[in-house]
PDB file of C-alpha atoms in Angstrom:
ATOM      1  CA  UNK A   1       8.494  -9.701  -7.400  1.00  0.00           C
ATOM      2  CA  UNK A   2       8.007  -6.068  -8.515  1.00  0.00           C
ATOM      3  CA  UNK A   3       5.167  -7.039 -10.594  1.00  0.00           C
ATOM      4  CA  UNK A   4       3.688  -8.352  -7.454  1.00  0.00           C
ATOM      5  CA  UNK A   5       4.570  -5.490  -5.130  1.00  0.00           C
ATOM      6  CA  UNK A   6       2.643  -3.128  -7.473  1.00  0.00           C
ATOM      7  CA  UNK A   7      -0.256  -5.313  -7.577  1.00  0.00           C
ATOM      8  CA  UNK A   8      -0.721  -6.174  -4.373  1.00  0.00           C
ATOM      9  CA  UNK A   9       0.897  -2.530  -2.979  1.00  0.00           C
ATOM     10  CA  UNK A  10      -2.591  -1.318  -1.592  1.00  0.00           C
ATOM     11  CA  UNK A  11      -3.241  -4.702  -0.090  1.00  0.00           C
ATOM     12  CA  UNK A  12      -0.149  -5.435   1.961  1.00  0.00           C
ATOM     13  CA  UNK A  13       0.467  -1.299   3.116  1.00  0.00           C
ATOM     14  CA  UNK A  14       0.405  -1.017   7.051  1.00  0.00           C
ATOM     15  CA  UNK A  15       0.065   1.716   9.317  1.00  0.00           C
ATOM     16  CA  UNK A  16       2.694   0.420  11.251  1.00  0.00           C
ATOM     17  CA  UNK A  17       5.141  -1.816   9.822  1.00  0.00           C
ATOM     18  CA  UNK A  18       8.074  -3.579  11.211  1.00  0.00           C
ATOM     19  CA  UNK A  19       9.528  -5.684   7.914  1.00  0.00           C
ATOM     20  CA  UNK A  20      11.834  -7.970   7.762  1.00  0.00           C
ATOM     21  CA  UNK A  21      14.013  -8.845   4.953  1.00  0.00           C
ATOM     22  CA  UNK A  22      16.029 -11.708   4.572  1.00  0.00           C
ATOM     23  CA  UNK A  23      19.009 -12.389   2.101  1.00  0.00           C
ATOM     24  CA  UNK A  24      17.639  -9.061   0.730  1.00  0.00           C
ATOM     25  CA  UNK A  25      17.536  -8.642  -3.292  1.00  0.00           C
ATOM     26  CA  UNK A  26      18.829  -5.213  -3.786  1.00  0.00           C
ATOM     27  CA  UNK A  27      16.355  -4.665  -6.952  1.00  0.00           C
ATOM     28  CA  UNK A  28      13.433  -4.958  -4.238  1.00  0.00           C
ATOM     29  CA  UNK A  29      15.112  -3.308  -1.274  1.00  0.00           C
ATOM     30  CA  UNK A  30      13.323  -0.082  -2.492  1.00  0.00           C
ATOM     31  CA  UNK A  31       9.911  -1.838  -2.749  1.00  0.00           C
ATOM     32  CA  UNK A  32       9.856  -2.906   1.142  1.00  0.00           C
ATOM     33  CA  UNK A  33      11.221  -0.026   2.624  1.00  0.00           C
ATOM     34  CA  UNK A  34       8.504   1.533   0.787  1.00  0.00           C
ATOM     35  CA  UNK A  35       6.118  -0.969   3.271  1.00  0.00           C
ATOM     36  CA  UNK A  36       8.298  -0.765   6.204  1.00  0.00           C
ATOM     37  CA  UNK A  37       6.418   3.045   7.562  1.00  0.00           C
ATOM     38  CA  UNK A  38       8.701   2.027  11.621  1.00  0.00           C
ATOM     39  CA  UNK A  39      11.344   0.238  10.703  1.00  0.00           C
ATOM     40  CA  UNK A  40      13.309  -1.268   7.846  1.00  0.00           C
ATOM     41  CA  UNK A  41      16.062  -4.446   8.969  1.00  0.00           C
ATOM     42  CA  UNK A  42      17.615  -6.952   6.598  1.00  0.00           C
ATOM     43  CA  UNK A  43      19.296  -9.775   7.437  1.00  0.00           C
ATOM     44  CA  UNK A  44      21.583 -12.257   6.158  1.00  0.00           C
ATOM     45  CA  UNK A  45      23.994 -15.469   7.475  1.00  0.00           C
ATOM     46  CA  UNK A  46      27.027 -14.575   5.224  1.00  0.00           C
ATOM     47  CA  UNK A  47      26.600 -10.869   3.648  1.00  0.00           C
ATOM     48  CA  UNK A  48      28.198  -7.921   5.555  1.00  0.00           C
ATOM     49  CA  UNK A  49      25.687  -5.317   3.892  1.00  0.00           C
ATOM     50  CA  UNK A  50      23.025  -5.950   5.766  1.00  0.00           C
ATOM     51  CA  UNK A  51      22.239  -4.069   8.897  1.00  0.00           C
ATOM     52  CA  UNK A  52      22.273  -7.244  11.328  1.00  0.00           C
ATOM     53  CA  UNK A  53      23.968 -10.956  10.402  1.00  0.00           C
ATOM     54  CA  UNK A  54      22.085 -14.085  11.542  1.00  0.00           C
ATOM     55  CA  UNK A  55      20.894 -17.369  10.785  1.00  0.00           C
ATOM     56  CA  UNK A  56      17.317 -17.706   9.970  1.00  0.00           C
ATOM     57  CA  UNK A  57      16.872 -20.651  12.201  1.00  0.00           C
ATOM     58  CA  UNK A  58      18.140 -18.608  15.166  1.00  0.00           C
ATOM     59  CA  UNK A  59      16.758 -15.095  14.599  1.00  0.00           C
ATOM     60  CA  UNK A  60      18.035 -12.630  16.988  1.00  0.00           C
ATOM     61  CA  UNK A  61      14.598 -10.643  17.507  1.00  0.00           C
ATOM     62  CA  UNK A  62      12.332 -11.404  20.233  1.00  0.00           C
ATOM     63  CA  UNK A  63       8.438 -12.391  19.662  1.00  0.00           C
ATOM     64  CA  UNK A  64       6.164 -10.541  17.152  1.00  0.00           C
ATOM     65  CA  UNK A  65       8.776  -8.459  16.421  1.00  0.00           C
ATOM     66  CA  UNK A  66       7.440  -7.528  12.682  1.00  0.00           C
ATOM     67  CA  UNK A  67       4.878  -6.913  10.816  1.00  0.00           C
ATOM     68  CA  UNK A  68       6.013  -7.882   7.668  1.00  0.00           C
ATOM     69  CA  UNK A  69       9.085 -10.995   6.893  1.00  0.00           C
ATOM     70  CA  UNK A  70      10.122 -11.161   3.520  1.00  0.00           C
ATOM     71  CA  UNK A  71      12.079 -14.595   2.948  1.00  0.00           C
ATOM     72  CA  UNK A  72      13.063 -15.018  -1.072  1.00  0.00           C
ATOM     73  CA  UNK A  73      14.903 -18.208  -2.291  1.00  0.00           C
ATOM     74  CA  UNK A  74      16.412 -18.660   0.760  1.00  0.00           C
ATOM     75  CA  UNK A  75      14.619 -21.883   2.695  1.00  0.00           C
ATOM     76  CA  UNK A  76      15.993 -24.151  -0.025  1.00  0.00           C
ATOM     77  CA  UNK A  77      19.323 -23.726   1.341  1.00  0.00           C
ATOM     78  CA  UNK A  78      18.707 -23.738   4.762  1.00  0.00           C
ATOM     79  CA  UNK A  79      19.639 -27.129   6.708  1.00  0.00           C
ATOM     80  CA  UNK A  80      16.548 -27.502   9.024  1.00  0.00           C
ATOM     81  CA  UNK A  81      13.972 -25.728   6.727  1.00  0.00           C
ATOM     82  CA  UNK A  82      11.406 -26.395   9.383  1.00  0.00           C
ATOM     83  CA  UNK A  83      13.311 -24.527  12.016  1.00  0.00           C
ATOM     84  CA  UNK A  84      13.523 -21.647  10.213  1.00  0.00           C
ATOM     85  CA  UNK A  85       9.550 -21.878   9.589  1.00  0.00           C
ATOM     86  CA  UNK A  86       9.325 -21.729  13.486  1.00  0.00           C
ATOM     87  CA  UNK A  87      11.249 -19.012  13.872  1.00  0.00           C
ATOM     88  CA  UNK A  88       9.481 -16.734  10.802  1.00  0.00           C
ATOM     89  CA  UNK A  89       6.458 -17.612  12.406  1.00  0.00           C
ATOM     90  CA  UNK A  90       7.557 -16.540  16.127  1.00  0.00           C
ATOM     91  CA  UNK A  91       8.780 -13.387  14.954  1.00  0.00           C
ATOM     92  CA  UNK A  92       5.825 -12.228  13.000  1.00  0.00           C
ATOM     93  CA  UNK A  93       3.408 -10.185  14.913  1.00  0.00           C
ATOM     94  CA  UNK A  94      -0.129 -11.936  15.288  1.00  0.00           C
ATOM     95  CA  UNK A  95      -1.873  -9.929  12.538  1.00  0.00           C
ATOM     96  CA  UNK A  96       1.281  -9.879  10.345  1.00  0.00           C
ATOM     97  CA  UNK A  97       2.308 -11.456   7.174  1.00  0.00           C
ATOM     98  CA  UNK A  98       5.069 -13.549   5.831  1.00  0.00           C
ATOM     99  CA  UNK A  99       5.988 -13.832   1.524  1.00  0.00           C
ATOM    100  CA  UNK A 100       8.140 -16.708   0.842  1.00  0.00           C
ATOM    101  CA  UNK A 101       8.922 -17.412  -2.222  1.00  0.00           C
ATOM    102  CA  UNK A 102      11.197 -20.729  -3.310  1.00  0.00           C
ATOM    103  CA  UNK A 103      12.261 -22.854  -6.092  1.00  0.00           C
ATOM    104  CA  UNK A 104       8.878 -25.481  -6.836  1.00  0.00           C
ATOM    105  CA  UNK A 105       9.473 -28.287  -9.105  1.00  0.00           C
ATOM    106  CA  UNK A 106       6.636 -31.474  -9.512  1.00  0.00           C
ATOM    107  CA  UNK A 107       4.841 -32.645  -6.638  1.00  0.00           C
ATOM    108  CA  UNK A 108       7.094 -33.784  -3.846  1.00  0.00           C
ATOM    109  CA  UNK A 109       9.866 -32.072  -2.136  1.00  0.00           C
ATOM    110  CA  UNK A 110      13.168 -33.431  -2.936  1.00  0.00           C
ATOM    111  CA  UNK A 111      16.182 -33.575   0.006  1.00  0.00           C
ATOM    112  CA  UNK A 112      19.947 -33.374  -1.237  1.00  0.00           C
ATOM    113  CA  UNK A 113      23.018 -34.900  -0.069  1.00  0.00           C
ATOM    114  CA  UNK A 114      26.103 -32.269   0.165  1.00  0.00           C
ATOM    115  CA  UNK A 115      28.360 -33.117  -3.237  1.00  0.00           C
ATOM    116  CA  UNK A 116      26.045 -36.157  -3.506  1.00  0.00           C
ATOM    117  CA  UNK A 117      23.571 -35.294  -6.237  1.00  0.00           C
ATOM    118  CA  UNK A 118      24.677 -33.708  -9.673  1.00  0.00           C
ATOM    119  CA  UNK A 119      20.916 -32.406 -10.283  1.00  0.00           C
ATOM    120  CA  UNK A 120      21.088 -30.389  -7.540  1.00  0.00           C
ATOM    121  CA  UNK A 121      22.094 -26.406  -7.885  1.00  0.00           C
ATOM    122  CA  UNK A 122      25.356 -25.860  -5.998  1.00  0.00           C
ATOM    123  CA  UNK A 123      23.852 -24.366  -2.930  1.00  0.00           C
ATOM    124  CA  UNK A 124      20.626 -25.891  -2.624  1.00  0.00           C
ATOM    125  CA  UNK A 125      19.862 -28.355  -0.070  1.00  0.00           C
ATOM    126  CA  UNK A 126      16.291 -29.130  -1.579  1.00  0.00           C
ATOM    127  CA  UNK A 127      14.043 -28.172  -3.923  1.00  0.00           C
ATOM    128  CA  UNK A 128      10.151 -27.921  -2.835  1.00  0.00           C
ATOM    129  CA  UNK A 129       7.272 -29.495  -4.632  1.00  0.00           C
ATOM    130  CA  UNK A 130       3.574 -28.480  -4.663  1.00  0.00           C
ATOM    131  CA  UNK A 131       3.529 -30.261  -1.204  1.00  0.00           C
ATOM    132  CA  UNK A 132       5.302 -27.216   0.342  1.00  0.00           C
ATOM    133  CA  UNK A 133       2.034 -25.920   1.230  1.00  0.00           C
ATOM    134  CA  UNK A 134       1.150 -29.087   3.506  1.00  0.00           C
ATOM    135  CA  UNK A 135       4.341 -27.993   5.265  1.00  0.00           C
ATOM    136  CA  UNK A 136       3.537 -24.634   5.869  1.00  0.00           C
ATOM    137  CA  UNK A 137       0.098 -25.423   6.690  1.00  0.00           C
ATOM    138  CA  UNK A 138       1.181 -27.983   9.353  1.00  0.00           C
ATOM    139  CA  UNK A 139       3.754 -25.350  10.947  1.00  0.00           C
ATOM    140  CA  UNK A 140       0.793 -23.543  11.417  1.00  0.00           C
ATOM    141  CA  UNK A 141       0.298 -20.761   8.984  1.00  0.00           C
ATOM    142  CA  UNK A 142      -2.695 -20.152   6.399  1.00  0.00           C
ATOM    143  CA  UNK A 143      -1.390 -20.174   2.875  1.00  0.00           C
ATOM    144  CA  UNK A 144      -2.084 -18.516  -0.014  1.00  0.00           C
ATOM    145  CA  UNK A 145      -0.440 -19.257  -3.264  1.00  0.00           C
ATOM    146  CA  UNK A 146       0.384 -17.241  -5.375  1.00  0.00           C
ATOM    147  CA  UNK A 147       0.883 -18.639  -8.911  1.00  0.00           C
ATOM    148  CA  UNK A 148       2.904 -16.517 -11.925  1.00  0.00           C
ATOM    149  CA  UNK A 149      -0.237 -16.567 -13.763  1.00  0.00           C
ATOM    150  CA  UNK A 150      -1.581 -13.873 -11.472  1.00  0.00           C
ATOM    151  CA  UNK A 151       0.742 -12.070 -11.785  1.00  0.00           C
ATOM    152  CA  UNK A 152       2.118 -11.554 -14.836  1.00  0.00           C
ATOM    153  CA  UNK A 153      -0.276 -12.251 -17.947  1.00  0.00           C
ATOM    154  CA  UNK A 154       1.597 -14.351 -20.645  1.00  0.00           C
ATOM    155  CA  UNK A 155       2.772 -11.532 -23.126  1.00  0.00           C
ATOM    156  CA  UNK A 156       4.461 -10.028 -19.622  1.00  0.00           C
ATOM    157  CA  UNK A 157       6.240 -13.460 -19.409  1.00  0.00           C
ATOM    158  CA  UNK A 158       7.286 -14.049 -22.716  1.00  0.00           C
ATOM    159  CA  UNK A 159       8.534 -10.067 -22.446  1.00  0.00           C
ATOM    160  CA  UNK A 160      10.621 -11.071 -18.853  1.00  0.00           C
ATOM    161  CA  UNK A 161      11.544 -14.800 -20.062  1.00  0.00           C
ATOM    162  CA  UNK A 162       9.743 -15.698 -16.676  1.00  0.00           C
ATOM    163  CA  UNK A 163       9.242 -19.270 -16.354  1.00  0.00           C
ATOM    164  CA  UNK A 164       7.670 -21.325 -13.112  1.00  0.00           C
ATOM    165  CA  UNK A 165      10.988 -22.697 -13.215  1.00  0.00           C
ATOM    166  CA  UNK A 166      13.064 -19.485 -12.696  1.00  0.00           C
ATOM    167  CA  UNK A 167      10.318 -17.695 -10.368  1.00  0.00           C
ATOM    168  CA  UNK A 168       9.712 -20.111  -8.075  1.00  0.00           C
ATOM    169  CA  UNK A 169       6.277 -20.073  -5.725  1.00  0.00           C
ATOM    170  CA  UNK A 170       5.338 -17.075  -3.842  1.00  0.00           C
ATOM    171  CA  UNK A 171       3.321 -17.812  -0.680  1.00  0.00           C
ATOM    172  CA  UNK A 172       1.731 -15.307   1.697  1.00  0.00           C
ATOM    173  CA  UNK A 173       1.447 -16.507   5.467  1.00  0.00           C
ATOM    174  CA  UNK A 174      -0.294 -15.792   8.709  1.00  0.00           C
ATOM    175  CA  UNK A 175      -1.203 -17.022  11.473  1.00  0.00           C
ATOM    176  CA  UNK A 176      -4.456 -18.993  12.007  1.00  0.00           C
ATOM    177  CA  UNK A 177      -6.237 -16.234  13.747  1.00  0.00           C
ATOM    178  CA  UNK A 178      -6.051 -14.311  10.400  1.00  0.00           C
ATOM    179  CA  UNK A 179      -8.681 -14.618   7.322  1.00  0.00           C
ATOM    180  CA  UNK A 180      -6.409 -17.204   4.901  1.00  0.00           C
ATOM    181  CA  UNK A 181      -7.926 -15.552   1.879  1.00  0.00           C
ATOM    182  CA  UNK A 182      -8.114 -11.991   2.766  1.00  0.00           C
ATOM    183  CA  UNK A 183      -4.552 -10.080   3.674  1.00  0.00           C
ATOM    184  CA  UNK A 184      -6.041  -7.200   4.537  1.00  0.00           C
ATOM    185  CA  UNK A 185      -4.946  -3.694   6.736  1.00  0.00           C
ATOM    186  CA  UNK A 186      -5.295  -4.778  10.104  1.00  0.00           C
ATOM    187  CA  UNK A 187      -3.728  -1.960  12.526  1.00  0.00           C
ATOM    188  CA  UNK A 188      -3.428  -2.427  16.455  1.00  0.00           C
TER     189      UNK A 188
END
């Protein structure tokens, strides 16, 4: 993720930006607070460090609230997944963006059983497949994946040990009324 915050720095910089950070990584907390030029507010169900606790598939903030939601590795071990969508998507402002980035392994989404499925990591209630952006599509967002390959040229992943495995996808999101290919400075 910090190779992609310095690429794409320029890019996703706002005039006014209300981010949100969910589950927040403490190795990119400096990176989005960097973004966030109003206001800064992370966000987690368990975690007492954060400035506000909640669960993502009730968030406590009224419509459009941000700018900016950052959601990493998190929707994988949320129960309704799909609820949580709708609730990223009502709080983000109309001309905002959304990164989500989760675990993607072969084509199809798989759905665990709690304690009934020894492949699954401990906490994970599914792992997403490449159809994950049919889903986000269909809860109304334009998608833009973002692949590891353009991001990080091979010797950089050899150097990191990155795999696809270990990264994950990162998707960027908005809403319809948005360019999907062009996440550009739009100010109100």
């Amino acid at each position: 993720m910090h190779l992609f915050f310095a690429q794409k720095k320029d890019v996703l910089r706002r005039k006014r930006c209300r981010l949100l950070h969910v589950a927040p990584e403490p190795c990119v907390v400096p990176n989005l607070q960097d973004l966030a030029t109003q206001q800064y507010v992370s966000g987690d169900y368990v975690r007492d460090d954060v400035l506000i606790q909640f669960d993502i598939q009730e968030l406590p903030f009224s419509d459009e609230s941000f700018e900016v939601v950052y959601c990493s590795h998190v929707l994988q071990a949320v129960e309704d997944d799909d609820k949580a969508l709708v609730e990223i998507s009502r709080v983000l402002s109309s001309n905002g963006w959304a990164i989500v980035n989760v675990p993607c392994r072969g084509v199809s989404t798989r759905e665990f059983h709690a304690g009934g499925d020894e492949e699954a990591p401990a906490d994970f209630v599914r792992i997403y497949g490449s159809d994950f952006t049919e889903k986000l599509v269909q809860k109304g967002f334009n998608v833009v994946p973002i692949t590891m390959h353009e991001i990080a040229s091979d010797e950089e992943q050899r150097m990191m040990c990155l795999s696809a495995e270990s990264v994950g996808s990162i998707y960027l999101l908005q809403h319809p009324t948005q360019s999907p290919d062009q996440f550009s400075e739009r100010d109100e």
